[in-house]
Amino acid sequence: MSLSTSAPADPAAVDRTPAISLRGLRKTFGDVVAVDDVDLDIADGEFFSMLGPSGSGKTTVLRLVAGFEQATAGTVRLGGVDVTRTAPFERDVHTVFQDYALFPHMSVLDNVAYGLRVRGLGKKARRDRAQQALDTVRLGHLGARRPTQLSGGQRQRVALARAIVLQPRVLLLDEPLGALDLKLREQMQVELKQLQRELGITFVFVTHDQEEALTLSDRIAVFDAGRIQQLGTPREIYENPASAYVAGFVGTTNLFDAATSQRILGVAGEHAVRPERLRLAPAGASTDPRADEIRLDAVVVETIYLGTGNRVHLRTSDGVELVALEQSTGSLDDPEHRGDDVTVRFARADVVPLSTGS
């Protein structure tokens, strides 16, 4: 038995049917609309993230795909098959939760083999497959231990092994890294992405952590108020946010409302520019002006040292609040200090127009 998915010999024979297809998906709880008319296709073998704050609808969509909630309206298709009214155990998906839900009285190997036992697979076959799943997540040497004898990262990998041993077409992950400390979470992000590439299984990852979504995903759906506000690759989402909401939620940004845009940029509508695009120079420094550049006089409100650089909070002469991100050069030169007068420069090409939507 192989846990990896090999590509077909003939590329033209690849099945283009989406692993998950949602149409007009809606879920209400009384008067509360949790999911509001969502249309979405997730490709086979894709690492797809649903990103948004608490209450945005992302977890409810995941539960609708898993079958833990029933849709008020719309359809859920898995591999082209309508499973909207199908029970969770009849769907070719498996869910990994944040708390992992491992059985403390069982060994790691028996935890991984449990789903195969429920399916009636023989003892030797299920133990062989469970051992291979543990080997895949690099925990094959810990099969005899109990979950309480493992670290948080190891328990997370056991939960993954228990899911992939069933060879689902789709793996749903509901904030599985949320309980880990920062360093371990970053390590597990790398391992999770590598594992997904090795297996070729469709991963659907729910998170409120924008950096996590940018790190892991092939594509991201940004949710708010039960709707998808933007759908695209991490680069598209970050570099070209569709709205002020997306620009503000995914990373730090400088937002200009319509009035500020007209005054500073000389154009109508809302706009944004990322902090790393801003360049600072001492006020009055001799620099050649460029036609494609915006220049603003500002005062430093605060400078925060980040290790990799400095985050500089600024206020322009007419009261606009800005944030600039300066990368570390490795020198010991002092950064801008509170109260310093500076000139802020950024290229017009780095200014992103935003829609008027939320």
mmCIF file of N, CA, C and O in Angstrom, residues 126-190:
data_model
loop_
_atom_site.group_PDB
_atom_site.id
_atom_site.type_symbol
_atom_site.label_atom_id
_atom_site.label_comp_id
_atom_site.label_asym_id
_atom_site.label_seq_id
_atom_site.Cartn_x
_atom_site.Cartn_y
_atom_site.Cartn_z
ATOM 1 N N ARG A 126 -3.856 -3.663 9.154
ATOM 2 C CA ARG A 126 -4.037 -2.311 9.690
ATOM 3 C C ARG A 126 -2.789 -1.832 10.435
ATOM 4 O O ARG A 126 -2.443 -0.647 10.391
ATOM 5 N N ARG A 127 -2.078 -2.743 11.101
ATOM 6 C CA ARG A 127 -0.861 -2.340 11.787
ATOM 7 C C ARG A 127 0.239 -1.990 10.777
ATOM 8 O O ARG A 127 1.013 -1.043 10.992
ATOM 9 N N ASP A 128 0.297 -2.722 9.674
ATOM 10 C CA ASP A 128 1.278 -2.402 8.629
ATOM 11 C C ASP A 128 1.002 -1.029 8.033
ATOM 12 O O ASP A 128 1.930 -0.230 7.825
ATOM 13 N N ARG A 129 -0.267 -0.768 7.742
ATOM 14 C CA ARG A 129 -0.619 0.538 7.163
ATOM 15 C C ARG A 129 -0.415 1.660 8.162
ATOM 16 O O ARG A 129 0.041 2.762 7.807
ATOM 17 N N ALA A 130 -0.732 1.415 9.429
ATOM 18 C CA ALA A 130 -0.518 2.437 10.458
ATOM 19 C C ALA A 130 0.968 2.735 10.624
ATOM 20 O O ALA A 130 1.366 3.901 10.789
ATOM 21 N N GLN A 131 1.792 1.692 10.573
ATOM 22 C CA GLN A 131 3.233 1.893 10.688
ATOM 23 C C GLN A 131 3.758 2.717 9.514
ATOM 24 O O GLN A 131 4.589 3.610 9.681
ATOM 25 N N GLN A 132 3.235 2.451 8.316
ATOM 26 C CA GLN A 132 3.677 3.207 7.149
ATOM 27 C C GLN A 132 3.251 4.662 7.260
ATOM 28 O O GLN A 132 4.008 5.571 6.881
ATOM 29 N N ALA A 133 2.046 4.901 7.787
ATOM 30 C CA ALA A 133 1.587 6.282 7.978
ATOM 31 C C ALA A 133 2.466 7.008 8.983
ATOM 32 O O ALA A 133 2.813 8.181 8.796
ATOM 33 N N LEU A 134 2.851 6.330 10.053
ATOM 34 C CA LEU A 134 3.754 6.935 11.035
ATOM 35 C C LEU A 134 5.125 7.206 10.421
ATOM 36 O O LEU A 134 5.747 8.237 10.702
ATOM 37 N N ASP A 135 5.594 6.300 9.583
ATOM 38 C CA ASP A 135 6.865 6.529 8.896
ATOM 39 C C ASP A 135 6.776 7.766 8.002
ATOM 40 O O ASP A 135 7.734 8.539 7.895
ATOM 41 N N THR A 136 5.632 7.947 7.367
ATOM 42 C CA THR A 136 5.439 9.090 6.470
ATOM 43 C C THR A 136 5.568 10.414 7.218
ATOM 44 O O THR A 136 6.129 11.381 6.691
ATOM 45 N N VAL A 137 5.071 10.454 8.460
ATOM 46 C CA VAL A 137 5.172 11.690 9.258
ATOM 47 C C VAL A 137 6.400 11.667 10.172
ATOM 48 O O VAL A 137 6.510 12.452 11.111
ATOM 49 N N ARG A 138 7.308 10.739 9.895
ATOM 50 C CA ARG A 138 8.594 10.637 10.584
ATOM 51 C C ARG A 138 8.447 10.381 12.084
ATOM 52 O O ARG A 138 9.190 10.920 12.914
ATOM 53 N N LEU A 139 7.496 9.517 12.431
ATOM 54 C CA LEU A 139 7.306 9.114 13.823
ATOM 55 C C LEU A 139 7.257 7.588 13.963
ATOM 56 O O LEU A 139 6.731 7.067 14.947
ATOM 57 N N GLY A 140 7.814 6.888 12.981
ATOM 58 C CA GLY A 140 7.727 5.439 12.987
ATOM 59 C C GLY A 140 8.355 4.789 14.206
ATOM 60 O O GLY A 140 7.946 3.701 14.614
ATOM 61 N N HIS A 141 9.322 5.459 14.834
ATOM 62 C CA HIS A 141 10.020 4.907 15.996
ATOM 63 C C HIS A 141 9.276 5.132 17.308
ATOM 64 O O HIS A 141 9.726 4.664 18.361
ATOM 65 N N LEU A 142 8.130 5.827 17.254
ATOM 66 C CA LEU A 142 7.407 6.156 18.491
ATOM 67 C C LEU A 142 6.060 5.446 18.600
ATOM 68 O O LEU A 142 5.224 5.827 19.417
ATOM 69 N N GLY A 143 5.851 4.421 17.795
ATOM 70 C CA GLY A 143 4.553 3.756 17.768
ATOM 71 C C GLY A 143 4.118 3.143 19.074
ATOM 72 O O GLY A 143 2.922 3.033 19.353
ATOM 73 N N ALA A 144 5.056 2.747 19.924
ATOM 74 C CA ALA A 144 4.711 2.089 21.182
ATOM 75 C C ALA A 144 4.373 3.073 22.300
ATOM 76 O O ALA A 144 3.852 2.675 23.343
ATOM 77 N N ARG A 145 4.637 4.342 22.098
ATOM 78 C CA ARG A 145 4.382 5.332 23.154
ATOM 79 C C ARG A 145 2.893 5.677 23.252
ATOM 80 O O ARG A 145 2.114 5.416 22.343
ATOM 81 N N ARG A 146 2.542 6.308 24.369
ATOM 82 C CA ARG A 146 1.204 6.858 24.551
ATOM 83 C C ARG A 146 1.231 8.343 24.174
ATOM 84 O O ARG A 146 2.291 8.995 24.263
ATOM 85 N N PRO A 147 0.094 8.892 23.782
ATOM 86 C CA PRO A 147 0.065 10.308 23.394
ATOM 87 C C PRO A 147 0.604 11.257 24.457
ATOM 88 O O PRO A 147 1.213 12.281 24.127
ATOM 89 N N THR A 148 0.414 10.928 25.735
ATOM 90 C CA THR A 148 0.885 11.808 26.811
ATOM 91 C C THR A 148 2.408 11.862 26.881
ATOM 92 O O THR A 148 2.960 12.741 27.542
ATOM 93 N N GLN A 149 3.078 10.934 26.212
ATOM 94 C CA GLN A 149 4.540 10.901 26.215
ATOM 95 C C GLN A 149 5.143 11.658 25.032
ATOM 96 O O GLN A 149 6.359 11.627 24.842
ATOM 97 N N LEU A 150 4.298 12.317 24.267
ATOM 98 C CA LEU A 150 4.746 13.033 23.078
ATOM 99 C C LEU A 150 4.679 14.535 23.283
ATOM 100 O O LEU A 150 3.901 15.042 24.102
ATOM 101 N N SER A 151 5.459 15.249 22.485
ATOM 102 C CA SER A 151 5.373 16.712 22.465
ATOM 103 C C SER A 151 4.145 17.141 21.671
ATOM 104 O O SER A 151 3.510 16.330 20.980
ATOM 105 N N GLY A 152 3.829 18.435 21.750
ATOM 106 C CA GLY A 152 2.679 18.948 21.004
ATOM 107 C C GLY A 152 2.813 18.739 19.513
ATOM 108 O O GLY A 152 1.868 18.342 18.833
ATOM 109 N N GLY A 153 4.016 18.981 18.980
ATOM 110 C CA GLY A 153 4.238 18.785 17.550
ATOM 111 C C GLY A 153 4.126 17.333 17.152
ATOM 112 O O GLY A 153 3.612 17.010 16.072
ATOM 113 N N GLN A 154 4.589 16.427 18.012
ATOM 114 C CA GLN A 154 4.479 15.000 17.717
ATOM 115 C C GLN A 154 3.031 14.543 17.744
ATOM 116 O O GLN A 154 2.610 13.751 16.895
ATOM 117 N N ARG A 155 2.249 15.036 18.694
ATOM 118 C CA ARG A 155 0.824 14.679 18.738
ATOM 119 C C ARG A 155 0.099 15.180 17.490
ATOM 120 O O ARG A 155 -0.796 14.519 16.966
ATOM 121 N N GLN A 156 0.503 16.357 17.018
ATOM 122 C CA GLN A 156 -0.107 16.880 15.796
ATOM 123 C C GLN A 156 0.181 15.966 14.619
ATOM 124 O O GLN A 156 -0.686 15.697 13.786
ATOM 125 N N ARG A 157 1.398 15.456 14.536
ATOM 126 C CA ARG A 157 1.750 14.558 13.441
ATOM 127 C C ARG A 157 1.050 13.209 13.569
ATOM 128 O O ARG A 157 0.713 12.584 12.561
ATOM 129 N N VAL A 158 0.815 12.750 14.794
ATOM 130 C CA VAL A 158 0.048 11.512 14.981
ATOM 131 C C VAL A 158 -1.374 11.694 14.461
ATOM 132 O O VAL A 158 -1.937 10.818 13.793
ATOM 133 N N ALA A 159 -1.966 12.856 14.760
ATOM 134 C CA ALA A 159 -3.310 13.132 14.253
ATOM 135 C C ALA A 159 -3.335 13.138 12.728
ATOM 136 O O ALA A 159 -4.289 12.655 12.106
ATOM 137 N N LEU A 160 -2.287 13.672 12.117
ATOM 138 C CA LEU A 160 -2.192 13.654 10.653
ATOM 139 C C LEU A 160 -2.054 12.227 10.136
ATOM 140 O O LEU A 160 -2.696 11.849 9.147
ATOM 141 N N ALA A 161 -1.215 11.431 10.804
ATOM 142 C CA ALA A 161 -1.036 10.039 10.381
ATOM 143 C C ALA A 161 -2.350 9.271 10.476
ATOM 144 O O ALA A 161 -2.685 8.467 9.602
ATOM 145 N N ARG A 162 -3.114 9.512 11.533
ATOM 146 C CA ARG A 162 -4.402 8.843 11.705
ATOM 147 C C ARG A 162 -5.368 9.229 10.584
ATOM 148 O O ARG A 162 -6.234 8.433 10.195
ATOM 149 N N ALA A 163 -5.214 10.435 10.062
ATOM 150 C CA ALA A 163 -6.079 10.872 8.962
ATOM 151 C C ALA A 163 -5.629 10.287 7.631
ATOM 152 O O ALA A 163 -6.438 9.759 6.867
ATOM 153 N N ILE A 164 -4.330 10.346 7.342
ATOM 154 C CA ILE A 164 -3.872 9.938 6.010
ATOM 155 C C ILE A 164 -3.880 8.421 5.843
ATOM 156 O O ILE A 164 -3.906 7.934 4.708
ATOM 157 N N VAL A 165 -3.868 7.672 6.947
ATOM 158 C CA VAL A 165 -3.892 6.213 6.828
ATOM 159 C C VAL A 165 -5.186 5.728 6.175
ATOM 160 O O VAL A 165 -5.229 4.650 5.569
ATOM 161 N N LEU A 166 -6.238 6.531 6.259
ATOM 162 C CA LEU A 166 -7.516 6.184 5.643
ATOM 163 C C LEU A 166 -7.556 6.568 4.168
ATOM 164 O O LEU A 166 -8.556 6.298 3.484
ATOM 165 N N GLN A 167 -6.506 7.208 3.689
ATOM 166 C CA GLN A 167 -6.372 7.597 2.286
ATOM 167 C C GLN A 167 -7.587 8.385 1.769
ATOM 168 O O GLN A 167 -8.166 8.054 0.740
ATOM 169 N N PRO A 168 -7.971 9.448 2.476
ATOM 170 C CA PRO A 168 -9.099 10.247 1.993
ATOM 171 C C PRO A 168 -8.702 11.048 0.767
ATOM 172 O O PRO A 168 -7.515 11.348 0.553
ATOM 173 N N ARG A 169 -9.692 11.401 -0.044
ATOM 174 C CA ARG A 169 -9.413 12.273 -1.187
ATOM 175 C C ARG A 169 -9.155 13.697 -0.709
ATOM 176 O O ARG A 169 -8.391 14.447 -1.324
ATOM 177 N N VAL A 170 -9.811 14.076 0.403
ATOM 178 C CA VAL A 170 -9.698 15.427 0.929
ATOM 179 C C VAL A 170 -9.399 15.357 2.420
ATOM 180 O O VAL A 170 -10.032 14.593 3.154
ATOM 181 N N LEU A 171 -8.419 16.155 2.862
ATOM 182 C CA LEU A 171 -8.105 16.269 4.278
ATOM 183 C C LEU A 171 -8.469 17.682 4.734
ATOM 184 O O LEU A 171 -7.972 18.664 4.185
ATOM 185 N N LEU A 172 -9.343 17.768 5.723
ATOM 186 C CA LEU A 172 -9.790 19.038 6.266
ATOM 187 C C LEU A 172 -9.048 19.304 7.571
ATOM 188 O O LEU A 172 -9.012 18.442 8.457
ATOM 189 N N LEU A 173 -8.457 20.484 7.697
ATOM 190 C CA LEU A 173 -7.660 20.812 8.875
ATOM 191 C C LEU A 173 -8.210 22.076 9.527
ATOM 192 O O LEU A 173 -8.146 23.164 8.941
ATOM 193 N N ASP A 174 -8.776 21.914 10.728
ATOM 194 C CA ASP A 174 -9.431 23.018 11.428
ATOM 195 C C ASP A 174 -8.469 23.623 12.446
ATOM 196 O O ASP A 174 -8.397 23.190 13.595
ATOM 197 N N GLU A 175 -7.695 24.619 12.026
ATOM 198 C CA GLU A 175 -6.701 25.297 12.852
ATOM 199 C C GLU A 175 -5.856 24.297 13.645
ATOM 200 O O GLU A 175 -5.734 24.407 14.876
ATOM 201 N N PRO A 176 -5.224 23.320 12.985
ATOM 202 C CA PRO A 176 -4.518 22.260 13.715
ATOM 203 C C PRO A 176 -3.240 22.722 14.407
ATOM 204 O O PRO A 176 -2.715 22.012 15.255
ATOM 205 N N LEU A 177 -2.726 23.905 14.047
ATOM 206 C CA LEU A 177 -1.475 24.382 14.640
ATOM 207 C C LEU A 177 -1.707 25.424 15.721
ATOM 208 O O LEU A 177 -0.759 25.947 16.301
ATOM 209 N N GLY A 178 -2.972 25.730 15.999
ATOM 210 C CA GLY A 178 -3.293 26.842 16.888
ATOM 211 C C GLY A 178 -2.804 26.668 18.310
ATOM 212 O O GLY A 178 -2.554 27.650 19.013
ATOM 213 N N ALA A 179 -2.649 25.416 18.782
ATOM 214 C CA ALA A 179 -2.253 25.189 20.174
ATOM 215 C C ALA A 179 -0.737 25.136 20.356
ATOM 216 O O ALA A 179 -0.261 24.974 21.479
ATOM 217 N N LEU A 180 0.028 25.271 19.276
ATOM 218 C CA LEU A 180 1.483 25.153 19.353
ATOM 219 C C LEU A 180 2.133 26.514 19.576
ATOM 220 O O LEU A 180 1.600 27.545 19.182
ATOM 221 N N ASP A 181 3.309 26.506 20.216
ATOM 222 C CA ASP A 181 4.040 27.758 20.376
ATOM 223 C C ASP A 181 4.603 28.199 19.026
ATOM 224 O O ASP A 181 4.640 27.423 18.064
ATOM 225 N N LEU A 182 5.062 29.443 18.957
ATOM 226 C CA LEU A 182 5.408 30.055 17.671
ATOM 227 C C LEU A 182 6.483 29.280 16.927
ATOM 228 O O LEU A 182 6.329 28.985 15.741
ATOM 229 N N LYS A 183 7.571 28.924 17.583
ATOM 230 C CA LYS A 183 8.678 28.253 16.898
ATOM 231 C C LYS A 183 8.237 26.890 16.376
ATOM 232 O O LYS A 183 8.554 26.523 15.240
ATOM 233 N N LEU A 184 7.495 26.140 17.196
ATOM 234 C CA LEU A 184 7.028 24.830 16.763
ATOM 235 C C LEU A 184 5.998 24.966 15.645
ATOM 236 O O LEU A 184 5.975 24.163 14.706
ATOM 237 N N ARG A 185 5.157 25.985 15.734
ATOM 238 C CA ARG A 185 4.161 26.200 14.685
ATOM 239 C C ARG A 185 4.828 26.482 13.343
ATOM 240 O O ARG A 185 4.414 25.960 12.307
ATOM 241 N N GLU A 186 5.882 27.282 13.359
ATOM 242 C CA GLU A 186 6.606 27.578 12.120
ATOM 243 C C GLU A 186 7.267 26.316 11.560
ATOM 244 O O GLU A 186 7.277 26.094 10.350
ATOM 245 N N GLN A 187 7.817 25.483 12.437
ATOM 246 C CA GLN A 187 8.420 24.225 12.001
ATOM 247 C C GLN A 187 7.371 23.306 11.388
ATOM 248 O O GLN A 187 7.588 22.684 10.347
ATOM 249 N N MET A 188 6.203 23.234 12.033
ATOM 250 C CA MET A 188 5.148 22.351 11.552
ATOM 251 C C MET A 188 4.548 22.851 10.239
ATOM 252 O O MET A 188 4.066 22.053 9.428
ATOM 253 N N GLN A 189 4.575 24.156 10.000
ATOM 254 C CA GLN A 189 4.101 24.685 8.720
ATOM 255 C C GLN A 189 4.924 24.117 7.574
ATOM 256 O O GLN A 189 4.376 23.689 6.548
ATOM 257 N N VAL A 190 6.247 24.098 7.746
ATOM 258 C CA VAL A 190 7.124 23.555 6.713
ATOM 259 C C VAL A 190 6.848 22.072 6.518
ATOM 260 O O VAL A 190 6.711 21.575 5.391
#
